[in-house]
Coordinates of C-alpha atoms in Angstrom, one line a residue:
M1 CA 0.2 -0.2 -0.2
T2 CA 1.6 3.3 -1.0
T3 CA 1.1 6.8 0.1
A4 CA -0.4 9.2 -2.4
D5 CA 1.2 12.5 -2.8
A6 CA -1.0 15.9 -2.8
S7 CA -0.9 16.1 -6.5
T8 CA -2.7 12.7 -6.9
P9 CA -6.3 12.8 -7.5
E10 CA -8.3 11.6 -4.7
A11 CA -9.7 8.1 -5.0
P12 CA -10.9 5.6 -2.4
T13 CA -8.9 2.6 -1.7
T14 CA -9.6 -0.9 -1.5
A15 CA -8.5 -0.6 2.3
A16 CA -11.1 2.0 2.6
A17 CA -13.8 0.0 1.0
V18 CA -12.7 -3.1 3.2
F19 CA -12.9 -0.9 6.4
Q20 CA -16.2 0.3 5.6
M21 CA -17.3 -3.6 5.6
I22 CA -15.7 -4.2 8.9
T23 CA -17.4 -1.4 10.5
G24 CA -20.7 -2.2 8.9
H25 CA -22.3 -2.9 12.5
Y26 CA -21.8 1.0 13.2
V27 CA -24.8 1.9 10.8
S28 CA -26.7 -1.3 11.8
T29 CA -26.5 -0.4 15.2
A30 CA -27.3 3.1 14.9
I31 CA -30.3 2.3 12.6
N32 CA -31.5 -0.1 15.6
T33 CA -31.1 3.0 17.9
V34 CA -33.1 5.2 15.4
A35 CA -35.7 2.4 15.8
R36 CA -35.9 2.4 19.2
I37 CA -36.2 6.1 20.3
E38 CA -38.5 6.2 17.0
L39 CA -36.3 9.0 15.7
A40 CA -37.8 9.0 12.2
D41 CA -41.3 9.5 13.4
A42 CA -39.9 12.5 15.7
I43 CA -38.3 14.0 12.6
G44 CA -41.8 13.4 10.3
D45 CA -42.0 15.5 7.5
D46 CA -40.3 18.4 8.8
T47 CA -36.6 19.7 9.0
V48 CA -35.8 19.9 12.9
D49 CA -33.3 21.3 14.9
Y50 CA -31.3 18.4 17.2
T51 CA -32.2 20.1 20.3
V52 CA -35.7 19.6 19.3
L53 CA -35.4 16.2 18.4
A54 CA -33.8 15.4 21.6
Q55 CA -36.8 16.6 23.6
R56 CA -38.9 14.4 21.3
T57 CA -36.7 11.5 21.7
A58 CA -35.6 11.9 25.7
T59 CA -32.0 11.8 24.6
H60 CA -28.8 14.2 25.3
P61 CA -28.4 16.6 22.6
E62 CA -25.0 16.6 21.6
S63 CA -24.9 13.0 21.9
L64 CA -28.0 12.7 19.4
L65 CA -26.2 15.0 17.2
R66 CA -23.4 12.6 16.7
L67 CA -25.7 10.0 15.4
L68 CA -27.5 12.2 13.1
Y69 CA -24.3 12.9 11.5
L70 CA -23.4 9.6 10.9
L71 CA -27.4 8.8 9.8
A72 CA -26.3 11.9 7.2
V73 CA -23.5 9.7 5.6
A74 CA -25.2 6.7 5.5
G75 CA -28.1 8.5 3.4
L76 CA -30.6 8.4 6.1
V77 CA -31.1 11.7 6.8
H78 CA -30.5 15.0 4.8
D79 CA -27.9 17.6 6.9
R80 CA -29.5 21.0 6.1
G81 CA -26.5 22.7 8.3
D82 CA -27.1 24.5 11.8
G83 CA -28.0 21.6 13.2
R84 CA -31.1 21.1 11.7
F85 CA -32.2 17.6 10.0
A86 CA -34.9 15.9 7.6
L87 CA -35.5 12.2 6.4
T88 CA -34.1 11.1 3.1
E89 CA -36.6 8.7 1.2
S90 CA -34.5 5.6 2.9
G91 CA -34.9 7.4 6.4
R92 CA -38.7 7.4 6.0
L93 CA -38.8 3.7 5.4
L94 CA -37.9 3.8 9.5
R95 CA -41.0 5.7 10.4
T96 CA -43.6 3.3 12.1
D97 CA -46.5 5.0 10.4
S98 CA -44.8 4.4 6.6
P99 CA -46.9 2.1 4.4
D100 CA -43.4 0.4 3.8
S101 CA -42.2 0.8 7.3
L102 CA -38.9 -1.0 8.3
H103 CA -39.4 -0.2 11.8
A104 CA -39.7 -3.6 13.2
V105 CA -37.2 -5.3 10.6
A106 CA -34.5 -2.6 12.3
L107 CA -35.7 -3.7 15.6
L108 CA -35.3 -7.3 14.8
H109 CA -32.1 -7.7 12.6
A110 CA -30.1 -5.4 14.1
G111 CA -31.3 -5.9 17.4
P112 CA -28.6 -7.1 20.6
G113 CA -30.4 -10.1 20.5
H114 CA -29.8 -11.1 16.8
V115 CA -26.3 -9.3 16.9
Q116 CA -25.4 -11.7 19.5
R117 CA -26.4 -14.9 17.7
W118 CA -24.0 -13.6 14.8
F119 CA -21.3 -13.1 17.4
A120 CA -21.5 -17.0 17.6
L121 CA -20.7 -17.7 14.2
H122 CA -16.8 -18.6 15.0
D123 CA -18.0 -21.4 17.2
V124 CA -20.5 -22.6 15.1
L125 CA -18.1 -22.7 12.3
Q126 CA -16.2 -25.2 14.4
S127 CA -18.9 -27.6 14.9
A128 CA -21.7 -29.1 13.2
P129 CA -24.8 -27.1 12.7
K130 CA -27.1 -26.6 15.8
A131 CA -30.8 -27.6 15.2
V132 CA -33.2 -25.0 16.0
D133 CA -34.3 -26.8 19.0
A134 CA -32.9 -30.3 20.3
E135 CA -36.0 -31.3 22.3
P136 CA -37.9 -33.7 19.8
G137 CA -41.1 -32.0 18.9
G138 CA -40.1 -28.7 20.2
N139 CA -40.8 -25.2 18.3
P140 CA -38.9 -22.4 19.8
F141 CA -41.3 -19.8 18.0
A142 CA -43.9 -21.4 20.4
K143 CA -41.6 -20.4 23.1
M144 CA -40.8 -16.5 22.2
P145 CA -41.3 -13.9 25.0
P146 CA -44.6 -12.0 23.9
H147 CA -42.8 -8.7 23.0
V148 CA -40.3 -10.4 21.0
A149 CA -43.0 -12.3 19.3
A150 CA -44.7 -9.0 18.4
I151 CA -41.9 -7.5 16.9
F152 CA -40.7 -10.7 15.1
N153 CA -44.6 -11.1 13.6
R154 CA -44.3 -7.4 12.6
A155 CA -41.3 -7.9 10.6
M156 CA -42.4 -10.8 9.1
T157 CA -45.3 -9.4 8.0
F158 CA -43.3 -6.6 6.2
F159 CA -41.8 -9.2 4.1
T160 CA -45.0 -11.2 3.4
R161 CA -46.7 -7.8 2.5
H162 CA -44.0 -7.1 0.1
T163 CA -43.9 -10.4 -1.4
A164 CA -47.8 -11.4 -1.5
Q165 CA -48.4 -9.4 -5.1
A166 CA -45.4 -10.8 -6.6
V167 CA -46.6 -14.5 -5.9
V168 CA -50.1 -13.8 -6.7
E169 CA -49.0 -12.6 -10.4
A170 CA -46.3 -15.4 -10.6
Y171 CA -48.3 -18.3 -9.9
D172 CA -52.2 -19.3 -10.8
F173 CA -54.3 -20.5 -7.5
G174 CA -57.3 -20.5 -9.6
R175 CA -56.8 -24.1 -10.2
F176 CA -57.5 -24.8 -6.3
G177 CA -60.7 -25.3 -4.3
T178 CA -59.1 -24.9 -0.9
L179 CA -55.7 -23.7 0.0
A180 CA -54.3 -24.1 3.4
D181 CA -51.3 -21.7 4.3
I182 CA -49.3 -23.7 6.8
G183 CA -47.5 -21.2 9.3
G184 CA -49.3 -18.5 7.5
G185 CA -48.6 -16.1 10.4
E186 CA -51.5 -13.2 10.6
G187 CA -52.8 -14.3 7.1
T188 CA -51.2 -11.5 5.0
L189 CA -50.4 -13.4 2.1
L190 CA -53.4 -16.0 2.2
A191 CA -55.7 -12.7 2.4
A192 CA -53.9 -11.3 -0.8
I193 CA -54.4 -14.7 -2.8
L194 CA -57.9 -15.1 -1.6
R195 CA -58.7 -11.5 -2.6
A196 CA -57.2 -11.8 -6.2
T197 CA -59.0 -15.5 -6.5
P198 CA -62.8 -15.2 -5.8
G199 CA -63.5 -18.9 -6.0
L200 CA -61.0 -20.1 -3.7
R201 CA -61.5 -20.9 0.2
G202 CA -58.5 -20.8 2.6
I203 CA -57.4 -22.3 5.7
L204 CA -55.0 -20.2 7.5
F205 CA -53.0 -22.5 10.2
D206 CA -50.2 -21.3 12.9
L207 CA -49.8 -21.3 16.3
P208 CA -52.7 -20.4 18.7
S209 CA -50.8 -17.3 19.7
V210 CA -50.4 -16.1 16.2
V211 CA -53.7 -16.4 14.7
E212 CA -55.8 -15.6 17.8
D213 CA -56.5 -11.9 17.1
A214 CA -54.5 -10.5 14.1
A215 CA -55.4 -13.0 11.8
E216 CA -58.9 -12.5 11.9
R217 CA -58.6 -8.8 11.7
T218 CA -56.0 -9.1 8.4
L219 CA -58.5 -11.3 6.7
A220 CA -61.8 -9.2 7.8
D221 CA -60.0 -6.3 6.4
A222 CA -59.3 -7.7 3.1
G223 CA -62.9 -9.0 3.0
V224 CA -62.0 -12.5 2.6
L225 CA -62.8 -13.6 6.3
D226 CA -66.1 -15.6 5.2
R227 CA -64.0 -17.6 2.7
C228 CA -61.5 -18.8 5.4
E229 CA -61.0 -21.0 8.4
I230 CA -58.6 -20.1 10.9
V231 CA -57.1 -23.1 12.9
G232 CA -54.4 -23.2 15.5
G233 CA -51.9 -25.8 16.1
D234 CA -48.4 -27.2 15.6
F235 CA -47.1 -28.2 12.3
F236 CA -44.8 -30.7 13.9
A237 CA -47.9 -32.3 15.6
K238 CA -50.5 -32.5 12.5
V239 CA -51.8 -30.0 10.0
P240 CA -55.3 -29.8 8.5
S241 CA -56.5 -31.9 6.1
G242 CA -58.9 -31.3 2.6
A243 CA -57.1 -28.8 0.9
D244 CA -56.1 -28.8 -2.7
A245 CA -53.0 -27.1 -2.1
Y246 CA -50.8 -26.5 1.1
L247 CA -48.8 -23.3 1.0
L248 CA -45.5 -22.8 3.3
K249 CA -43.8 -19.6 2.9
N250 CA -40.2 -18.9 4.4
V251 CA -41.0 -21.9 6.8
I252 CA -38.9 -24.8 5.5
H253 CA -35.5 -22.6 5.5
D254 CA -35.9 -22.0 9.5
W255 CA -35.1 -25.9 9.9
D256 CA -32.6 -28.5 9.1
D257 CA -33.3 -31.3 7.0
T258 CA -34.3 -33.7 9.6
R259 CA -37.1 -31.2 11.1
S260 CA -37.9 -30.2 7.4
R261 CA -38.4 -33.7 6.5
E262 CA -40.9 -34.2 9.8
L263 CA -42.7 -31.1 8.6
L264 CA -43.1 -32.1 5.2
A265 CA -43.9 -35.7 5.9
N266 CA -46.8 -34.4 8.1
V267 CA -48.1 -32.0 5.1
R268 CA -47.8 -35.4 2.9
E269 CA -50.1 -37.5 5.2
S270 CA -52.9 -34.4 4.8
M271 CA -52.3 -34.4 1.1
E272 CA -54.6 -36.1 -1.3
P273 CA -53.3 -37.7 -4.7
G274 CA -54.1 -34.8 -6.7
S275 CA -52.9 -32.1 -4.6
R276 CA -50.1 -29.8 -4.5
L277 CA -47.5 -28.6 -1.9
L278 CA -46.0 -25.0 -2.7
L279 CA -43.1 -23.7 -1.0
V280 CA -42.2 -19.7 -1.1
E281 CA -38.6 -19.8 -0.3
S282 CA -35.2 -18.6 -1.8
V283 CA -33.6 -21.0 -4.2
R284 CA -29.7 -20.4 -3.7
P285 CA -27.6 -20.5 -6.9
Q286 CA -24.9 -23.1 -7.4
R287 CA -22.6 -20.2 -7.5
F288 CA -22.7 -16.7 -6.0
G289 CA -22.0 -13.6 -7.8
P290 CA -22.3 -9.9 -6.8
Q291 CA -25.8 -9.7 -7.9
L292 CA -28.5 -8.4 -4.8
A293 CA -30.5 -11.5 -5.4
D294 CA -27.3 -13.7 -4.7
R295 CA -26.2 -11.5 -1.9
L296 CA -29.6 -11.6 -0.1
A297 CA -29.5 -15.4 -0.9
A298 CA -25.8 -15.6 0.9
Y299 CA -26.9 -13.6 3.9
G300 CA -29.9 -15.9 4.4
H301 CA -27.9 -19.1 4.0
L302 CA -25.3 -18.1 6.6
G303 CA -27.7 -16.6 8.6
M304 CA -29.7 -19.7 8.9
L305 CA -26.6 -21.9 9.9
L306 CA -26.9 -19.9 13.2
N307 CA -30.4 -21.0 13.5
G308 CA -29.6 -24.9 12.1
G309 CA -31.6 -23.9 8.7
A310 CA -30.6 -23.3 5.3
E311 CA -31.1 -21.7 2.1
R312 CA -31.3 -24.9 -0.2
S313 CA -30.7 -25.0 -4.0
R314 CA -33.1 -26.7 -6.5
Q315 CA -31.1 -30.1 -6.2
E316 CA -30.9 -30.0 -2.4
Y317 CA -35.0 -29.5 -2.5
E318 CA -35.4 -32.5 -4.7
A319 CA -33.9 -34.4 -2.2
L320 CA -35.7 -33.2 0.8
F321 CA -39.1 -33.7 -1.0
A322 CA -38.0 -37.5 -1.9
S323 CA -37.4 -38.1 1.8
A324 CA -40.8 -36.9 2.5
G325 CA -42.5 -38.7 -0.2
L326 CA -42.9 -35.8 -2.7
A327 CA -41.6 -34.8 -6.1
L328 CA -40.6 -31.4 -7.3
C329 CA -42.3 -30.4 -10.5
E330 CA -42.0 -26.5 -10.9
V331 CA -39.8 -24.0 -10.0
V332 CA -41.2 -20.5 -10.5
P333 CA -39.6 -17.3 -10.1
V334 CA -41.0 -14.3 -8.3
R335 CA -39.9 -10.5 -8.2
P336 CA -41.0 -9.3 -4.5
A337 CA -41.8 -5.4 -4.5
W338 CA -39.3 -5.1 -1.5
T339 CA -36.4 -6.3 -3.7
G340 CA -37.2 -5.5 -7.2
V341 CA -35.0 -8.5 -8.2
T342 CA -35.9 -12.4 -8.7
S343 CA -35.0 -13.2 -5.3
T344 CA -37.5 -16.0 -4.4
H345 CA -39.7 -18.9 -5.7
V346 CA -42.9 -20.8 -5.7
I347 CA -41.4 -24.2 -5.4
E348 CA -44.3 -27.0 -6.6
A349 CA -44.3 -30.6 -5.7
V350 CA -46.7 -33.5 -5.4
P351 CA -46.9 -36.6 -3.8
A352 CA -44.6 -39.1 -5.2

C-alpha cells in the first residue's frame, strides 16, 4: 500500500472499502437505535433542529447530534446545516406510520439479541450446525416472549406484504378449491391470494398465539374472512386435511433437514393424490456473484446456519422432497416488491 502525494487525485482505496465492511455494524446499530427511540417519527415531514429532536426522543442533545451525523453519511437523513435535519427517502422507511415501514425489521435484525447470535458464528464454524431446537417435537417459535414475538411478527409481515402481490402474479391459484397456508402468521399472504382468487377458500394454520386476533383482523380487512377457516396448532404435530394445495412461505428454511423432513411428512400425510405442496422460498444458486439476489441468498444461507436452517438449491429441495414422499415438479421465479429482483420462488411438489 503506497501513500499518495498531494498532486494525486483523491480516490477511495480498497483498504477504505474493506474498512467500511468491517465497521458495517456501526450503521446497523445506529439504525436499531433510531428505531428504538423512534427518531424517524420525531423528524416526520419536517426539518428539525437536533435540540428539538433530543426533547422529542428523551436523549442527550450532543450525543444525538453525533448519531445524526452518521445517519447523514449513511443516507438516512439530510444534514441541512445549523444542526437541522430532515429524513431522506430511505430514512422515511424507518417511520412507524410508513406503509413500507422497516421499523420492526430494524428492531429485529439489528437488535442486540440478533447481533449476539452472529457473534457465535466463530464457534458454529468449528462444530456441526446446531438444530433449531434439540427437543424432539419442540418449536422455539412457541417459546418466544410476547414482546419478542410481536416484533418478529411485525417484521415478517413486512416481508410477506411486499412479496404477496408478486406471488399472486407469478402463480395460478385459480385451479384450486381450498388452499391451506401452513405457518401463515397473521394471514397477509393468504388474504392477498384469496382477494385475487374469488372462488378460492382458505385455511390459515399457525400457532394459536399467532392466529388468535391479528389473523381475523387481517382477513376481515381484506374482505375474505367469510372464505377462510382459522386453525391453531403446531405443524410438527399435525396439519389440517382437506386442502387442494398446501402453502408454506419461508418456513422450511428455518429448519435443518431432519426437522424439515418431519414437517413435510406431516403435510404429505394430509395431502390427497391430486393436491399440491407450494413452498415460497429462496432457491440459492450453485455459484454466488455480486448481484443483489445472490447477496440476499448468501446472507440468508449463512444466517440460517446460526439457527440450524438453510437456504437450499433446487437439487437439495428435490432430495428433501423425495425423503418425505414428495416430488418436485416446478420452480416459478418471483420478484418481490421489496427487493425489485428475482429473489424468491414458488416451489411446487406433488405426492410421489
